[in-house]
Each structure stands twice: as structure tokens, then as C-alpha cells.
CSV table of C-alpha atoms in Angstrom, one decimal:
chain,number,residue,atom,x,y,z
U,17,UNK,CA,-91.6,-139.7,150.7
U,18,UNK,CA,-89.8,-142.5,152.5
U,19,UNK,CA,-86.2,-141.1,152.6
U,20,UNK,CA,-84.5,-144.1,153.9
U,21,UNK,CA,-81.7,-146.4,152.7
U,22,UNK,CA,-82.8,-149.4,150.7
U,23,UNK,CA,-82.3,-152.9,151.8
U,24,UNK,CA,-79.3,-153.2,149.5
U,25,UNK,CA,-77.8,-150.1,150.9
U,26,UNK,CA,-78.3,-151.3,154.4
U,27,UNK,CA,-76.6,-154.6,153.5
U,28,UNK,CA,-73.7,-152.7,152.0
U,29,UNK,CA,-73.3,-150.6,155.1
U,30,UNK,CA,-73.5,-153.6,157.3
U,31,UNK,CA,-70.9,-155.5,155.3
U,32,UNK,CA,-68.5,-152.6,155.3
U,33,UNK,CA,-68.9,-152.1,159.0
U,34,UNK,CA,-68.2,-155.7,159.7
U,35,UNK,CA,-65.0,-155.6,157.6
U,36,UNK,CA,-63.7,-152.4,159.1
U,37,UNK,CA,-64.5,-153.3,162.7
U,38,UNK,CA,-62.6,-156.6,162.2
U,39,UNK,CA,-59.6,-154.8,160.8
U,40,UNK,CA,-59.8,-151.5,162.6
U,41,UNK,CA,-60.8,-152.2,166.2
U,42,UNK,CA,-60.7,-149.5,168.9
U,43,UNK,CA,-57.0,-150.1,169.7
U,44,UNK,CA,-55.9,-150.4,166.1
U,45,UNK,CA,-55.3,-146.6,165.3
U,46,UNK,CA,-53.0,-146.2,168.3
U,47,UNK,CA,-51.1,-149.4,167.5
U,48,UNK,CA,-50.7,-148.5,163.9
U,49,UNK,CA,-49.3,-145.0,164.4
U,50,UNK,CA,-48.9,-142.6,161.5
U,51,UNK,CA,-47.8,-145.2,159.0
U,52,UNK,CA,-50.0,-146.5,156.2
U,53,UNK,CA,-50.9,-150.2,156.2
U,54,UNK,CA,-50.4,-151.3,152.6
U,55,UNK,CA,-51.9,-154.7,153.3
U,56,UNK,CA,-55.1,-153.1,154.6
U,57,UNK,CA,-55.1,-150.7,151.6
U,58,UNK,CA,-55.0,-153.7,149.2
U,59,UNK,CA,-57.7,-155.4,151.2
U,60,UNK,CA,-59.9,-152.4,150.9
U,61,UNK,CA,-59.3,-152.5,147.2
U,62,UNK,CA,-60.3,-156.2,146.9
U,63,UNK,CA,-63.4,-155.4,148.9
U,64,UNK,CA,-64.4,-152.8,146.3
U,65,UNK,CA,-63.9,-149.7,148.6
U,66,UNK,CA,-62.2,-147.7,145.9
U,67,UNK,CA,-64.0,-149.1,142.8
U,68,UNK,CA,-67.5,-148.8,144.2
U,69,UNK,CA,-68.6,-146.2,141.7
U,70,UNK,CA,-66.8,-147.6,138.7
U,71,UNK,CA,-69.0,-149.2,136.0
U,72,UNK,CA,-69.3,-153.0,136.1
U,73,UNK,CA,-67.6,-153.1,132.7
U,74,UNK,CA,-64.5,-151.6,134.3
U,75,UNK,CA,-64.5,-154.0,137.2
U,76,UNK,CA,-66.4,-151.8,139.6
U,77,UNK,CA,-69.7,-152.2,141.4
U,78,UNK,CA,-71.6,-149.6,139.3
U,79,UNK,CA,-73.0,-147.9,142.4
U,80,UNK,CA,-73.5,-144.2,143.0
U,81,UNK,CA,-72.7,-141.3,145.3
U,82,UNK,CA,-75.3,-142.3,148.0
U,83,UNK,CA,-73.7,-145.7,148.4
U,84,UNK,CA,-70.3,-144.2,148.5
U,85,UNK,CA,-71.5,-141.8,151.3
U,86,UNK,CA,-72.6,-144.7,153.4
U,87,UNK,CA,-69.3,-146.5,152.9
U,88,UNK,CA,-67.3,-143.4,153.9
U,89,UNK,CA,-69.5,-142.8,156.9
U,90,UNK,CA,-68.3,-146.2,158.1
U,91,UNK,CA,-64.7,-145.3,157.4
U,92,UNK,CA,-65.1,-142.2,159.6
U,93,UNK,CA,-66.5,-144.3,162.4
U,94,UNK,CA,-63.3,-146.3,162.8
U,95,UNK,CA,-60.8,-143.6,162.0
U,96,UNK,CA,-59.7,-145.4,158.9
U,97,UNK,CA,-56.4,-143.8,157.9
U,98,UNK,CA,-55.0,-142.7,154.5
U,99,UNK,CA,-56.1,-140.6,151.5
U,100,UNK,CA,-59.3,-142.5,151.1
U,101,UNK,CA,-61.2,-139.8,149.2
U,102,UNK,CA,-58.5,-139.1,146.7
U,103,UNK,CA,-57.8,-142.8,145.9
U,104,UNK,CA,-61.5,-143.5,145.6
U,105,UNK,CA,-62.0,-140.6,143.1
U,106,UNK,CA,-58.9,-141.7,141.2
U,107,UNK,CA,-60.2,-145.2,140.6
U,108,UNK,CA,-60.5,-145.8,136.8
U,109,UNK,CA,-58.2,-142.9,136.0
U,110,UNK,CA,-55.0,-143.8,137.9
U,111,UNK,CA,-53.7,-147.3,137.4
U,112,UNK,CA,-53.8,-149.3,140.6
U,113,UNK,CA,-56.1,-147.0,142.5
U,114,UNK,CA,-59.2,-149.2,142.0
U,115,UNK,CA,-57.6,-152.3,143.4
U,116,UNK,CA,-55.6,-150.6,146.2
U,117,UNK,CA,-52.2,-151.4,144.7
U,118,UNK,CA,-51.6,-147.6,144.5
U,119,UNK,CA,-52.1,-144.9,147.0
U,120,UNK,CA,-53.3,-141.6,145.6
U,121,UNK,CA,-53.4,-138.2,147.3
U,122,UNK,CA,-54.2,-134.8,146.1
U,123,UNK,CA,-53.3,-131.2,146.9
U,124,UNK,CA,-56.4,-130.2,148.9
U,125,UNK,CA,-56.6,-126.5,149.4
U,126,UNK,CA,-53.4,-125.6,151.3
U,127,UNK,CA,-52.7,-129.1,152.6
U,128,UNK,CA,-51.5,-132.4,151.2
U,129,UNK,CA,-52.3,-135.4,153.4
U,130,UNK,CA,-50.1,-138.5,153.2
U,131,UNK,CA,-47.7,-137.0,150.7
U,132,UNK,CA,-44.7,-139.2,151.5
U,133,UNK,CA,-46.8,-142.4,151.5
U,134,UNK,CA,-48.5,-141.7,148.2
U,135,UNK,CA,-47.6,-143.3,144.9
U,136,UNK,CA,-49.4,-140.6,142.9
U,137,UNK,CA,-50.1,-137.0,143.7
U,138,UNK,CA,-52.9,-135.2,141.9
U,139,UNK,CA,-52.6,-131.4,141.6
U,140,UNK,CA,-49.5,-129.3,142.1
U,141,UNK,CA,-47.7,-130.2,145.3
U,142,UNK,CA,-44.4,-128.5,144.5
U,143,UNK,CA,-43.0,-126.6,147.4
U,144,UNK,CA,-45.0,-128.5,149.9
U,145,UNK,CA,-43.3,-128.6,153.3
U,146,UNK,CA,-44.0,-131.0,156.2
U,147,UNK,CA,-45.9,-129.6,159.1
U,148,UNK,CA,-46.7,-131.0,162.5
U,149,UNK,CA,-50.3,-132.3,162.2
U,150,UNK,CA,-52.7,-131.7,165.0
U,151,UNK,CA,-53.8,-135.4,164.3
U,152,UNK,CA,-50.7,-137.6,165.0
U,153,UNK,CA,-52.2,-140.3,162.8
U,154,UNK,CA,-52.5,-138.0,159.7
U,155,UNK,CA,-49.2,-136.7,158.3
U,156,UNK,CA,-49.6,-133.4,156.5
U,157,UNK,CA,-47.7,-131.1,154.1
U,158,UNK,CA,-48.5,-127.5,153.6
U,159,UNK,CA,-48.5,-125.8,150.2
U,160,UNK,CA,-47.1,-122.4,149.5
U,161,UNK,CA,-49.7,-119.6,149.7
U,162,UNK,CA,-51.7,-119.3,146.5
U,163,UNK,CA,-55.2,-119.0,145.1
U,164,UNK,CA,-57.3,-122.0,146.2
U,165,UNK,CA,-58.7,-124.2,143.4
U,166,UNK,CA,-62.3,-125.2,143.1
U,167,UNK,CA,-63.2,-128.1,145.3
U,168,UNK,CA,-64.5,-131.2,143.7
U,169,UNK,CA,-68.1,-131.7,145.0
U,170,UNK,CA,-67.8,-135.5,145.4
U,171,UNK,CA,-64.6,-135.0,147.4
U,172,UNK,CA,-66.3,-132.5,149.7
U,173,UNK,CA,-69.3,-134.8,150.2
U,174,UNK,CA,-67.3,-137.9,151.0
U,175,UNK,CA,-65.2,-135.9,153.5
U,176,UNK,CA,-68.5,-134.8,155.1
U,177,UNK,CA,-69.6,-138.4,155.2
U,178,UNK,CA,-66.4,-139.3,157.1
U,179,UNK,CA,-67.2,-136.5,159.6
U,180,UNK,CA,-70.7,-137.9,160.0
U,181,UNK,CA,-69.3,-141.3,160.8
U,182,UNK,CA,-67.0,-139.8,163.4
U,183,UNK,CA,-69.9,-137.8,165.0
U,184,UNK,CA,-72.0,-141.0,165.2
U,185,UNK,CA,-69.1,-142.9,166.9
U,186,UNK,CA,-68.5,-140.2,169.5
U,187,UNK,CA,-72.2,-140.0,170.3
U,188,UNK,CA,-72.4,-143.7,170.9
U,189,UNK,CA,-69.2,-143.6,172.9
U,190,UNK,CA,-70.5,-140.8,175.1
U,191,UNK,CA,-73.8,-142.5,175.8
U,192,UNK,CA,-72.2,-145.8,176.6
U,193,UNK,CA,-69.7,-144.2,179.0
U,194,UNK,CA,-72.5,-142.1,180.6
U,195,UNK,CA,-74.4,-145.4,181.4
U,196,UNK,CA,-71.3,-147.1,182.8
U,197,UNK,CA,-69.5,-144.4,184.8
U,198,UNK,CA,-70.8,-143.8,188.3
U,199,UNK,CA,-70.6,-140.8,190.6
U,200,UNK,CA,-72.3,-140.4,194.0
U,201,UNK,CA,-73.8,-143.9,193.6
U,202,UNK,CA,-75.5,-143.1,190.2
U,203,UNK,CA,-74.5,-143.4,186.5
U,204,UNK,CA,-73.4,-140.0,185.4
U,205,UNK,CA,-76.0,-140.2,182.6
U,206,UNK,CA,-78.7,-139.6,185.2
U,207,UNK,CA,-77.5,-136.1,185.7
U,208,UNK,CA,-79.2,-133.4,183.7
U,209,UNK,CA,-76.0,-131.7,182.5
U,210,UNK,CA,-74.7,-134.9,180.9
U,211,UNK,CA,-78.1,-135.6,179.4
U,212,UNK,CA,-78.1,-132.2,177.7
U,213,UNK,CA,-74.6,-132.9,176.3
U,214,UNK,CA,-75.7,-136.2,174.8
U,215,UNK,CA,-79.0,-134.8,173.5
U,216,UNK,CA,-77.1,-131.9,171.7
U,217,UNK,CA,-74.7,-134.5,170.1
U,218,UNK,CA,-77.7,-136.5,168.9
U,219,UNK,CA,-79.4,-133.4,167.3
U,220,UNK,CA,-76.3,-132.3,165.5
U,221,UNK,CA,-75.5,-135.8,164.3
U,222,UNK,CA,-79.0,-136.4,162.9
U,223,UNK,CA,-79.2,-133.0,161.3
U,224,UNK,CA,-75.9,-133.6,159.6
U,225,UNK,CA,-77.0,-137.1,158.5
U,226,UNK,CA,-80.1,-135.8,156.8
U,227,UNK,CA,-78.0,-133.1,155.0
U,228,UNK,CA,-75.3,-135.5,153.9
U,229,UNK,CA,-77.7,-138.2,152.7
U,230,UNK,CA,-79.8,-135.6,150.8
U,231,UNK,CA,-76.7,-134.0,149.2
U,232,UNK,CA,-75.6,-137.5,148.1
U,233,UNK,CA,-78.9,-138.0,146.3
U,234,UNK,CA,-79.0,-134.5,144.6
U,235,UNK,CA,-75.2,-134.1,144.1
U,236,UNK,CA,-75.9,-130.3,144.2
U,237,UNK,CA,-72.7,-128.3,145.1
U,238,UNK,CA,-74.6,-125.9,147.2
U,239,UNK,CA,-76.3,-128.6,149.2
U,240,UNK,CA,-73.0,-130.4,149.5
U,241,UNK,CA,-71.4,-127.2,151.0
U,242,UNK,CA,-74.2,-127.0,153.5
U,243,UNK,CA,-73.8,-130.7,154.4
U,244,UNK,CA,-70.0,-130.2,154.9
U,245,UNK,CA,-70.7,-127.3,157.3
U,246,UNK,CA,-73.1,-129.3,159.4
U,247,UNK,CA,-71.0,-132.5,159.4
U,248,UNK,CA,-67.9,-130.5,160.5
U,249,UNK,CA,-69.9,-129.0,163.3
U,250,UNK,CA,-71.3,-132.4,164.4
U,251,UNK,CA,-67.9,-134.1,164.3
U,252,UNK,CA,-65.9,-131.3,166.0
U,253,UNK,CA,-68.5,-130.3,168.7
U,254,UNK,CA,-69.5,-133.9,169.2
U,255,UNK,CA,-66.0,-135.0,170.0
U,256,UNK,CA,-65.6,-132.0,172.3
U,257,UNK,CA,-68.8,-132.9,174.2
U,258,UNK,CA,-67.7,-136.6,174.3
U,259,UNK,CA,-64.5,-135.4,175.9
U,260,UNK,CA,-66.6,-133.4,178.4
U,261,UNK,CA,-68.6,-136.5,179.3
U,262,UNK,CA,-65.4,-138.6,179.8
U,263,UNK,CA,-63.5,-135.9,181.7
U,264,UNK,CA,-59.7,-136.4,182.0
U,265,UNK,CA,-60.0,-140.0,180.8
U,266,UNK,CA,-60.9,-138.8,177.3
U,267,UNK,CA,-57.5,-137.1,176.8
U,268,UNK,CA,-55.5,-140.3,177.6
U,269,UNK,CA,-53.7,-142.2,174.8
U,270,UNK,CA,-55.7,-145.3,175.7
U,271,UNK,CA,-59.0,-143.5,174.8
U,272,UNK,CA,-60.1,-142.9,171.2
U,273,UNK,CA,-62.1,-139.7,171.9
U,274,UNK,CA,-59.3,-137.2,171.5
U,275,UNK,CA,-58.3,-139.0,168.2
U,276,UNK,CA,-61.8,-138.3,166.8
U,277,UNK,CA,-61.5,-134.6,167.7
U,278,UNK,CA,-58.1,-134.3,166.1
U,279,UNK,CA,-59.1,-136.1,162.9
U,280,UNK,CA,-62.3,-133.9,162.8
U,281,UNK,CA,-60.1,-130.8,163.0
U,282,UNK,CA,-58.0,-132.0,160.1
U,283,UNK,CA,-61.0,-133.0,157.9
U,284,UNK,CA,-62.6,-129.6,158.6
U,285,UNK,CA,-59.8,-128.0,156.7
U,286,UNK,CA,-60.0,-130.5,153.8
U,287,UNK,CA,-62.3,-130.5,150.8
U,288,UNK,CA,-64.1,-127.2,151.6
U,289,UNK,CA,-63.3,-125.4,154.8
U,290,UNK,CA,-66.0,-123.5,156.6
U,291,UNK,CA,-65.3,-120.1,155.2
U,292,UNK,CA,-65.4,-121.3,151.6
U,293,UNK,CA,-68.6,-123.4,152.2
U,294,UNK,CA,-70.2,-120.3,153.7
U,295,UNK,CA,-69.3,-118.2,150.7
U,296,UNK,CA,-70.7,-120.9,148.4
U,297,UNK,CA,-74.0,-120.9,150.3
U,298,UNK,CA,-74.1,-117.1,150.4
U,299,UNK,CA,-73.5,-116.8,146.7
U,300,UNK,CA,-76.4,-119.1,146.0
U,301,UNK,CA,-78.9,-117.0,148.0
């Protein structure tokens, strides 16, 4: 079985990457701050980011979950801000979500991201209070304690796809820096300890990639739970290792490495946190 993206899927991914890199360069997240860029949101809507899975009769592209996973992977690479998953899933059900004229968020477990920026809130967000987010570019509100609702599998998968994109970006960043930075007259990538860090990042990223892509094809909730676990690990540990390769430079505001770690921490608590994903996998055994 040749489990590879088709030519059309590769073209879709390439087009989305070009769009996002043009609008969300390396310095863009820091320059933007925690505010939501409505012009960018509408541009994403015009590009079909939110309407990707809507039927063509409703103005969408009529594509499926595998294509959406590729698109959200690219969003994770560039730290694209905003309640992307909630707005994407609301397309066709909430007026304005498909074309980007409305921002939709949802009560996700115990957290509600981008509550004050949202035009529509799905789920019960009553009693939510603002909290200091570990990610300065993702404002959060916390809900009062209560029984968690059932996660929507597509939301979990697309969050995992974002984590996968972040893991791929930190891997590439670490490898590039290891080739450029020199110590004792040699690139630091020549030292075994650095090689091991980068190799570990590659293994975790590719394992998560296979799991996310496979779960996008099957749409099986148990496989999606496993993909989320692996993608969370790849994103969080990959960003940690990338920081280790960079040393103190990675913690500076001018670097993007620490932003990937902080965003990965937040995403790990959205959709299906590790404890709940593990319970879903254990129940299926």
C-alpha cells in the first residue's frame, strides 16, 4: 500500500504553505501580539481554509478530513493564531464562519480560547473567567469545574495536526541552527549529543505524522486519541529539545522556539488532554 499524499493533496499543502508563509513570517507572531487579525481571518476565509470540507453546493471545496489535516498541519507550522478548529467545524452551521466574517470559539474541556474576540461561542461558557495563559499569544478563559463533555473527534484530530506542524517546524529549526552555530571551531551539529537530540525529534515527528495521517483516513475515535497523544509528545518534547539545541538564545523574545513550546502546552490541554486520550485507548483494549 502506498500511503502517501496524492498529487492534489501535495498541491493543496504547497499552496497553503505559500499563503501562510507570506502572511505569517517568523516575526509576525511577535509583532501581532495577542490580538486577532480580522483581515487575516477574512483572507483565510476567502482562501477556503474554513469551508474546505463543505460540499461544493454550499460554496465549499468538498474535500475531506485528510485534506483538512494537511491544512491544519501548515497552520501549526507558522503558529497561526485564533480559534481555527472551532471556526472550521462551524462552517456551514454558523453564518459567517465559512467565509471568515465570523470568529467562532467553543468551550473546550475546561478552557475557552479567544473568548473575548469571538462572535459566536459554542457550548456553555457561562462563568468563564480570564486566566493568564502560558502562551502570551493565545488568550484563555477557564470554565467552572464540571463534568467534561465528549470531545468531537474531528476537533481532536485537527488539533493534533497543528501539533504535528509545530513539531516539524521545531525540528527544521533545530537542524538549521545546529548547522550554522559553531563552537570550538565546528558546527554544534557535529557533536554527538546534538545529533541525538535532533534524531529523537525526527523519530517522534515522523511517528506522529504517520498516526495523524492514518487517523485522518479512518476517522476512528480511538486512533484519533492515539494520534493526539503522539502529536502532543512530538510538539512539546520537540520544542524542548529545540530549546536545548539553541541554548539561552531560544528563550529570547526574538526567537520563535519558546513560542512553539508555549503553544504546544496550550494545545495539549485542548480537544482531548493526555489523561482522557489514555482512558479512551485503555477502554478500547
